[in-house]
mmCIF file of C-alpha atoms in Angstrom:
data_model
loop_
_atom_site.group_PDB
_atom_site.id
_atom_site.type_symbol
_atom_site.label_atom_id
_atom_site.label_comp_id
_atom_site.label_asym_id
_atom_site.label_seq_id
_atom_site.Cartn_x
_atom_site.Cartn_y
_atom_site.Cartn_z
ATOM 1 C CA MET Q 5 0.024 -0.055 0.003
ATOM 2 C CA ASN Q 6 1.515 3.357 -0.983
ATOM 3 C CA LYS Q 7 0.904 6.793 0.507
ATOM 4 C CA GLN Q 8 -1.723 7.658 -2.000
ATOM 5 C CA GLU Q 9 -3.872 4.546 -1.028
ATOM 6 C CA ILE Q 10 -3.370 5.450 2.701
ATOM 7 C CA SER Q 11 -4.709 8.947 1.937
ATOM 8 C CA GLU Q 12 -7.805 7.444 0.252
ATOM 9 C CA VAL Q 13 -8.508 5.337 3.304
ATOM 10 C CA LEU Q 14 -8.405 8.509 5.516
ATOM 11 C CA LYS Q 15 -10.470 10.412 3.023
ATOM 12 C CA ASP Q 16 -13.053 7.634 2.881
ATOM 13 C CA LEU Q 17 -13.332 7.604 6.745
ATOM 14 C CA TYR Q 18 -13.858 11.326 6.688
ATOM 15 C CA ARG Q 19 -16.575 11.005 4.085
ATOM 16 C CA ILE Q 20 -18.348 8.459 6.243
ATOM 17 C CA SER Q 21 -18.034 10.306 9.511
ATOM 18 C CA GLY Q 22 -17.351 13.927 8.882
ATOM 19 C CA PHE Q 23 -14.585 13.799 11.357
ATOM 20 C CA ARG Q 24 -10.864 14.444 10.850
ATOM 21 C CA VAL Q 25 -8.814 11.310 10.638
ATOM 22 C CA SER Q 26 -5.112 11.213 11.132
ATOM 23 C CA LEU Q 27 -2.270 8.608 10.755
ATOM 24 C CA HIS Q 28 0.526 8.695 13.296
ATOM 25 C CA GLY Q 29 3.894 7.018 13.605
ATOM 26 C CA ILE Q 30 5.177 5.077 16.618
ATOM 27 C CA ASN Q 31 6.430 8.294 18.085
ATOM 28 C CA TYR Q 32 3.011 9.709 17.885
ATOM 29 C CA GLU Q 33 3.998 12.113 15.191
ATOM 30 C CA GLU Q 34 1.314 12.986 12.580
ATOM 31 C CA ILE Q 35 2.210 11.349 9.214
ATOM 32 C CA ASP Q 36 -0.969 12.086 7.171
ATOM 33 C CA ALA Q 37 -4.459 13.457 7.770
ATOM 34 C CA TYR Q 38 -7.715 14.251 6.125
ATOM 35 C CA PRO Q 39 -8.611 17.133 6.059
ATOM 36 C CA LYS Q 40 -5.118 18.353 6.212
ATOM 37 C CA ASN Q 41 -6.006 21.332 8.348
ATOM 38 C CA LYS Q 42 -6.953 20.919 11.935
ATOM 39 C CA LEU Q 43 -10.193 22.309 13.398
ATOM 40 C CA THR Q 44 -10.059 26.119 13.665
ATOM 41 C CA PHE Q 45 -10.602 25.680 17.438
ATOM 42 C CA CYS Q 46 -7.578 23.385 17.891
ATOM 43 C CA ASP Q 47 -5.349 25.326 15.538
ATOM 44 C CA TYR Q 48 -6.031 28.657 17.334
ATOM 45 C CA ILE Q 49 -5.289 27.238 20.773
ATOM 46 C CA GLN Q 50 -2.122 25.473 19.651
ATOM 47 C CA LYS Q 51 -0.815 28.700 18.027
ATOM 48 C CA ASN Q 52 -1.833 31.140 20.725
ATOM 49 C CA GLY Q 53 -1.809 29.239 24.029
ATOM 50 C CA GLN Q 54 1.282 28.706 26.185
ATOM 51 C CA ASN Q 55 2.779 25.276 25.170
ATOM 52 C CA GLU Q 56 -0.589 24.214 24.004
ATOM 53 C CA TYR Q 57 0.825 22.268 21.022
ATOM 54 C CA GLU Q 58 3.032 20.227 23.297
ATOM 55 C CA LYS Q 59 0.232 19.698 25.681
ATOM 56 C CA CYS Q 60 -1.974 18.386 22.931
ATOM 57 C CA VAL Q 61 0.733 16.049 21.710
ATOM 58 C CA ALA Q 62 1.235 14.684 25.144
ATOM 59 C CA CYS Q 63 -2.458 14.080 25.502
ATOM 60 C CA ASP Q 64 -2.527 12.017 22.245
ATOM 61 C CA SER Q 65 0.594 10.171 23.270
ATOM 62 C CA GLU Q 66 -0.892 9.015 26.494
ATOM 63 C CA ALA Q 67 -3.913 7.859 24.617
ATOM 64 C CA CYS Q 68 -1.743 5.910 22.191
ATOM 65 C CA LYS Q 69 -0.077 4.197 25.125
ATOM 66 C CA ARG Q 70 -3.430 3.251 26.554
ATOM 67 C CA SER Q 71 -4.399 1.701 23.200
ATOM 68 C CA ILE Q 72 -1.249 -0.359 23.306
ATOM 69 C CA ALA Q 73 -1.807 -1.507 26.832
ATOM 70 C CA ALA Q 74 -5.393 -2.471 26.006
ATOM 71 C CA ALA Q 75 -4.244 -4.023 22.611
ATOM 72 C CA ASP Q 76 -7.525 -2.370 21.247
ATOM 73 C CA SER Q 77 -9.127 0.822 20.168
ATOM 74 C CA VAL Q 78 -9.914 3.331 22.930
ATOM 75 C CA ILE Q 79 -11.979 6.467 23.238
ATOM 76 C CA TYR Q 80 -10.666 9.425 25.041
ATOM 77 C CA ARG Q 81 -11.282 13.187 25.645
ATOM 78 C CA CYS Q 82 -8.809 15.873 25.049
ATOM 79 C CA ARG Q 83 -8.161 18.402 27.739
ATOM 80 C CA TYR Q 84 -11.041 20.558 26.482
ATOM 81 C CA GLY Q 85 -13.577 17.633 26.316
ATOM 82 C CA LEU Q 86 -13.480 16.847 22.588
ATOM 83 C CA VAL Q 87 -13.980 13.239 21.865
ATOM 84 C CA GLU Q 88 -11.364 11.188 19.880
ATOM 85 C CA ALA Q 89 -10.873 7.464 19.164
ATOM 86 C CA ILE Q 90 -7.531 5.760 18.549
ATOM 87 C CA SER Q 91 -6.589 2.341 17.280
ATOM 88 C CA PRO Q 92 -3.020 0.866 16.939
ATOM 89 C CA ILE Q 93 -1.671 -0.471 13.667
ATOM 90 C CA TYR Q 94 0.838 -3.379 13.266
ATOM 91 C CA SER Q 95 3.021 -4.697 10.505
ATOM 92 C CA PHE Q 96 4.089 -8.271 10.748
ATOM 93 C CA GLY Q 97 3.311 -8.270 14.488
ATOM 94 C CA ALA Q 98 5.308 -5.068 15.167
ATOM 95 C CA LEU Q 99 3.726 -1.761 16.234
ATOM 96 C CA THR Q 100 4.021 0.625 13.300
ATOM 97 C CA GLY Q 101 1.528 3.479 14.105
ATOM 98 C CA PHE Q 102 -1.825 4.713 15.115
ATOM 99 C CA ILE Q 103 -4.992 5.951 13.477
ATOM 100 C CA ILE Q 104 -6.959 8.688 15.313
ATOM 101 C CA MET Q 105 -10.467 9.796 14.484
ATOM 102 C CA GLY Q 106 -12.067 12.710 16.233
ATOM 103 C CA GLN Q 107 -11.806 16.392 17.241
ATOM 104 C CA VAL Q 108 -15.623 16.265 17.766
ATOM 105 C CA LYS Q 109 -17.915 17.077 20.637
ATOM 106 C CA GLU Q 110 -20.937 15.247 21.957
ATOM 107 C CA ALA Q 111 -24.282 16.517 20.766
ATOM 108 C CA GLY Q 112 -25.980 18.739 23.308
ATOM 109 C CA ARG Q 113 -22.788 19.219 25.294
ATOM 110 C CA ASP Q 114 -22.390 22.734 26.622
ATOM 111 C CA THR Q 115 -19.971 24.675 24.620
ATOM 112 C CA GLU Q 116 -19.706 27.592 27.004
ATOM 113 C CA ASN Q 117 -16.359 26.542 28.273
ATOM 114 C CA LEU Q 118 -14.873 26.205 24.835
ATOM 115 C CA VAL Q 119 -16.119 29.689 24.107
ATOM 116 C CA LYS Q 120 -14.376 30.949 27.240
ATOM 117 C CA VAL Q 121 -11.049 29.227 26.212
ATOM 118 C CA LEU Q 122 -11.011 31.160 22.908
ATOM 119 C CA THR Q 123 -11.961 34.511 24.331
ATOM 120 C CA ALA Q 124 -9.300 34.118 27.039
ATOM 121 C CA LEU Q 125 -6.777 33.837 24.184
ATOM 122 C CA GLY Q 126 -8.024 37.044 22.376
ATOM 123 C CA LYS Q 127 -10.952 35.954 20.263
ATOM 124 C CA SER Q 128 -14.016 38.146 20.375
ATOM 125 C CA PRO Q 129 -17.162 36.376 21.878
ATOM 126 C CA GLN Q 130 -18.917 36.328 18.457
ATOM 127 C CA ASP Q 131 -15.917 34.745 16.734
ATOM 128 C CA ALA Q 132 -15.469 32.312 19.506
ATOM 129 C CA GLU Q 133 -19.041 31.143 19.291
ATOM 130 C CA ARG Q 134 -18.781 30.765 15.438
ATOM 131 C CA ILE Q 135 -15.616 28.667 15.746
ATOM 132 C CA CYS Q 136 -17.175 26.413 18.341
ATOM 133 C CA LYS Q 137 -20.235 25.974 16.207
ATOM 134 C CA GLU Q 138 -18.130 24.588 13.529
ATOM 135 C CA ILE Q 139 -16.872 21.684 15.670
ATOM 136 C CA PRO Q 140 -18.507 18.468 14.341
ATOM 137 C CA GLU Q 141 -20.937 16.804 16.815
ATOM 138 C CA ILE Q 142 -21.562 13.138 17.452
ATOM 139 C CA ASP Q 143 -24.486 11.634 19.273
ATOM 140 C CA THR Q 144 -23.477 9.667 22.339
ATOM 141 C CA SER Q 145 -25.188 6.541 21.089
ATOM 142 C CA MET Q 146 -22.960 6.642 17.882
ATOM 143 C CA VAL Q 147 -19.540 6.750 19.612
ATOM 144 C CA LYS Q 148 -19.125 3.017 19.794
ATOM 145 C CA THR Q 149 -20.159 2.705 16.044
ATOM 146 C CA TYR Q 150 -17.383 5.128 14.997
ATOM 147 C CA VAL Q 151 -14.851 3.295 17.166
ATOM 148 C CA HIS Q 152 -15.888 0.008 15.502
ATOM 149 C CA ILE Q 153 -15.288 1.725 12.089
ATOM 150 C CA ILE Q 154 -11.880 3.047 13.012
ATOM 151 C CA THR Q 155 -11.006 -0.473 14.382
ATOM 152 C CA ILE Q 156 -11.839 -2.111 11.069
ATOM 153 C CA CYS Q 157 -9.732 0.430 9.179
ATOM 154 C CA ALA Q 158 -6.773 -0.062 11.457
ATOM 155 C CA LYS Q 159 -7.096 -3.823 10.825
ATOM 156 C CA TYR Q 160 -7.056 -3.134 7.145
ATOM 157 C CA LEU Q 161 -3.900 -1.143 7.365
ATOM 158 C CA THR Q 162 -2.461 -3.824 9.546
ATOM 159 C CA ILE Q 163 -3.269 -6.634 7.124
ATOM 160 C CA SER Q 164 -1.970 -4.462 4.316
ATOM 161 C CA ASN Q 165 1.292 -3.788 6.130
ATOM 162 C CA ALA Q 166 0.735 -0.168 5.097
ATOM 163 C CA LEU Q 167 3.385 1.172 7.606
ATOM 164 C CA VAL Q 168 6.741 -0.574 7.917
ATOM 165 C CA ARG Q 169 9.024 0.173 10.843
ATOM 166 C CA GLU Q 170 12.525 -1.324 10.423
ATOM 167 C CA LYS Q 171 14.184 -0.060 13.558
ATOM 168 C CA LEU Q 172 12.327 -1.252 16.692
ATOM 169 C CA THR Q 173 12.703 -0.276 20.385
ATOM 170 C CA VAL Q 174 13.000 -3.071 23.017
ATOM 171 C CA GLY Q 175 9.242 -2.672 23.766
ATOM 172 C CA GLN Q 176 8.322 -2.879 20.081
ATOM 173 C CA HIS Q 177 10.439 -5.982 19.679
ATOM 174 C CA ILE Q 178 8.429 -7.590 22.417
ATOM 175 C CA VAL Q 179 5.156 -6.539 20.865
ATOM 176 C CA LYS Q 180 6.368 -8.011 17.633
ATOM 177 C CA TYR Q 181 7.267 -11.225 19.392
ATOM 178 C CA ILE Q 182 3.921 -11.469 21.131
ATOM 179 C CA GLY Q 183 2.108 -10.849 17.748
ATOM 180 C CA GLU Q 184 3.936 -13.794 16.249
ATOM 181 C CA ASN Q 185 3.676 -16.149 19.190
ATOM 182 C CA TYR Q 186 0.631 -15.315 21.132
ATOM 183 C CA SER Q 187 -0.960 -18.708 20.448
ATOM 184 C CA SER Q 188 1.870 -20.493 22.181
ATOM 185 C CA HIS Q 189 2.673 -20.848 25.981
ATOM 186 C CA ILE Q 190 4.821 -17.575 26.258
ATOM 187 C CA GLN Q 191 7.027 -17.090 29.319
ATOM 188 C CA ILE Q 192 9.203 -14.031 30.071
ATOM 189 C CA LYS Q 193 12.336 -16.224 29.775
ATOM 190 C CA ASP Q 194 11.296 -17.230 26.273
ATOM 191 C CA ILE Q 195 11.210 -13.443 25.281
ATOM 192 C CA CYS Q 196 14.570 -12.896 26.934
ATOM 193 C CA ARG Q 197 16.100 -15.738 25.088
ATOM 194 C CA GLU Q 198 14.619 -14.867 21.721
ATOM 195 C CA LEU Q 199 15.476 -11.182 21.943
ATOM 196 C CA GLY Q 200 18.753 -11.356 23.776
ATOM 197 C CA TYR Q 201 17.788 -9.053 26.733
ATOM 198 C CA SER Q 202 17.902 -9.640 30.366
ATOM 199 C CA LYS Q 203 14.716 -10.110 32.351
ATOM 200 C CA SER Q 204 15.013 -6.785 34.167
ATOM 201 C CA THR Q 205 15.679 -4.970 30.862
ATOM 202 C CA ILE Q 206 12.627 -6.159 29.042
ATOM 203 C CA LEU Q 207 10.232 -5.706 32.075
ATOM 204 C CA SER Q 208 11.339 -2.135 32.814
ATOM 205 C CA ALA Q 209 11.648 -1.174 29.109
ATOM 206 C CA PHE Q 210 8.112 -2.417 28.324
ATOM 207 C CA LYS Q 211 6.614 -0.789 31.387
ATOM 208 C CA GLN Q 212 8.309 2.455 30.706
ATOM 209 C CA GLU Q 213 7.375 2.502 27.072
ATOM 210 C CA PHE Q 214 3.749 1.384 27.242
ATOM 211 C CA GLY Q 215 2.716 1.910 30.817
ATOM 212 C CA THR Q 216 1.715 -1.714 31.411
ATOM 213 C CA THR Q 217 3.222 -5.078 32.092
ATOM 214 C CA ILE Q 218 4.067 -7.746 29.401
ATOM 215 C CA ASN Q 219 1.728 -10.214 30.925
ATOM 216 C CA ALA Q 220 -1.170 -7.722 30.926
ATOM 217 C CA TYR Q 221 -0.464 -6.770 27.341
ATOM 218 C CA LEU Q 222 -0.305 -10.490 26.300
ATOM 219 C CA THR Q 223 -3.605 -11.229 27.867
ATOM 220 C CA ASN Q 224 -5.255 -8.211 26.247
ATOM 221 C CA TYR Q 225 -3.707 -9.062 22.800
ATOM 222 C CA ARG Q 226 -5.086 -12.746 23.087
ATOM 223 C CA LEU Q 227 -8.497 -11.448 24.072
ATOM 224 C CA GLY Q 228 -8.555 -8.935 21.234
ATOM 225 C CA VAL Q 229 -7.769 -11.891 18.680
ATOM 226 C CA ALA Q 230 -10.379 -14.124 20.365
ATOM 227 C CA LYS Q 231 -12.971 -11.324 20.220
ATOM 228 C CA ARG Q 232 -12.502 -10.963 16.495
ATOM 229 C CA GLN Q 233 -12.594 -14.751 16.005
ATOM 230 C CA LEU Q 234 -15.952 -14.966 17.915
ATOM 231 C CA GLU Q 235 -17.392 -12.272 15.624
ATOM 232 C CA GLU Q 236 -16.218 -14.369 12.505
ATOM 233 C CA ASN Q 237 -18.155 -17.284 13.971
ATOM 234 C CA GLU Q 238 -16.035 -19.897 12.214
ATOM 235 C CA LEU Q 239 -14.279 -21.715 15.130
ATOM 236 C CA THR Q 240 -15.720 -23.203 18.393
ATOM 237 C CA ILE Q 241 -15.252 -21.421 21.514
ATOM 238 C CA ASN Q 242 -12.838 -24.155 22.701
ATOM 239 C CA GLU Q 243 -10.801 -23.919 19.525
ATOM 240 C CA ILE Q 244 -10.568 -20.107 19.891
ATOM 241 C CA ALA Q 245 -9.537 -20.453 23.561
ATOM 242 C CA LEU Q 246 -6.729 -22.990 22.839
ATOM 243 C CA GLY Q 247 -5.691 -21.145 19.551
ATOM 244 C CA THR Q 248 -5.171 -17.831 21.331
ATOM 245 C CA GLY Q 249 -2.980 -19.407 24.027
ATOM 246 C CA PHE Q 250 -5.341 -19.894 26.923
ATOM 247 C CA ALA Q 251 -4.883 -23.134 28.943
ATOM 248 C CA ASP Q 252 -8.500 -24.165 28.577
ATOM 249 C CA GLN Q 253 -12.002 -22.910 27.696
ATOM 250 C CA SER Q 254 -13.021 -22.321 31.303
ATOM 251 C CA TYR Q 255 -10.127 -20.063 32.097
ATOM 252 C CA PHE Q 256 -10.638 -18.262 28.797
ATOM 253 C CA SER Q 257 -14.353 -17.596 29.547
ATOM 254 C CA LYS Q 258 -13.338 -16.279 32.990
ATOM 255 C CA VAL Q 259 -10.790 -13.784 31.633
ATOM 256 C CA PHE Q 260 -12.969 -12.797 28.606
ATOM 257 C CA SER Q 261 -15.991 -12.148 30.968
ATOM 258 C CA ALA Q 262 -13.833 -10.107 33.348
ATOM 259 C CA LYS Q 263 -12.731 -7.713 30.579
ATOM 260 C CA TYR Q 264 -15.850 -7.448 28.393
ATOM 261 C CA GLY Q 265 -18.528 -8.036 30.979
ATOM 262 C CA THR Q 266 -20.146 -10.963 29.080
ATOM 263 C CA THR Q 267 -19.319 -14.596 28.296
ATOM 264 C CA PRO Q 268 -17.786 -15.631 24.953
ATOM 265 C CA SER Q 269 -20.875 -17.480 23.869
ATOM 266 C CA GLU Q 270 -23.110 -14.524 24.862
ATOM 267 C CA TYR Q 271 -20.751 -12.169 22.961
ATOM 268 C CA ARG Q 272 -20.908 -14.328 19.829
ATOM 269 C CA ARG Q 273 -24.698 -14.626 19.998
ATOM 270 C CA LEU Q 274 -24.973 -10.768 20.084
ATOM 271 C CA SER Q 275 -22.297 -10.014 17.533
ATOM 272 C CA VAL Q 276 -23.434 -12.390 14.762
ATOM 273 C CA LYS Q 277 -27.129 -11.261 14.699
#
């Protein structure tokens, strides 16, 4: 997949949703986006507020780390309450970037505080209100739907190996190893032996880079794969449990229910309707 094709994916997402969609690298830097320009609200704040651009990048970076820790898409709010959704992208098991969809406000949400932010930075009340009215809105009931869409697009970019990252950090090496071996009985010593790092190095590096433990990430990754397989409805629940590295179906059901609030069989029943 070339850059033009990636741009078309972002453009199609925008056409469906009306929300800005951006592609980010593993260091959270923006690689591409549609539309190219940010919301007037965000652009004005970042250009006129003190260190606002750095604060926005830090907010997005933390959300990226949360999506890695969850091994799934996440919804988050920026410091001013705008809603965004983020999903990680992989290439051959290695983390290669993120796709972010958002800069929207919930329908009916009070915009008075947003107007105050702009007026405090020099905008007239009339201009501030006009800018805030330009921010796209989303109905609360539709948030999960858009997250589902962005997740599908991230999977497509993953399958297409749209982004390739040759030089990996220790944490990214571990993520790649898990992506290639999650169906096996993985132990920390296996990762140490495979990557040539000490136990203390991989544990501290992964925690520092992604804000979670290797075991927690591994479990979330397995659950994410299992959830997709349940939606596809091609394998039995026992086959999914064993194929994603869980010891047995009973333990898989327990862990799945703890994370998603429903049993695998009930999740399948609802998802394939």
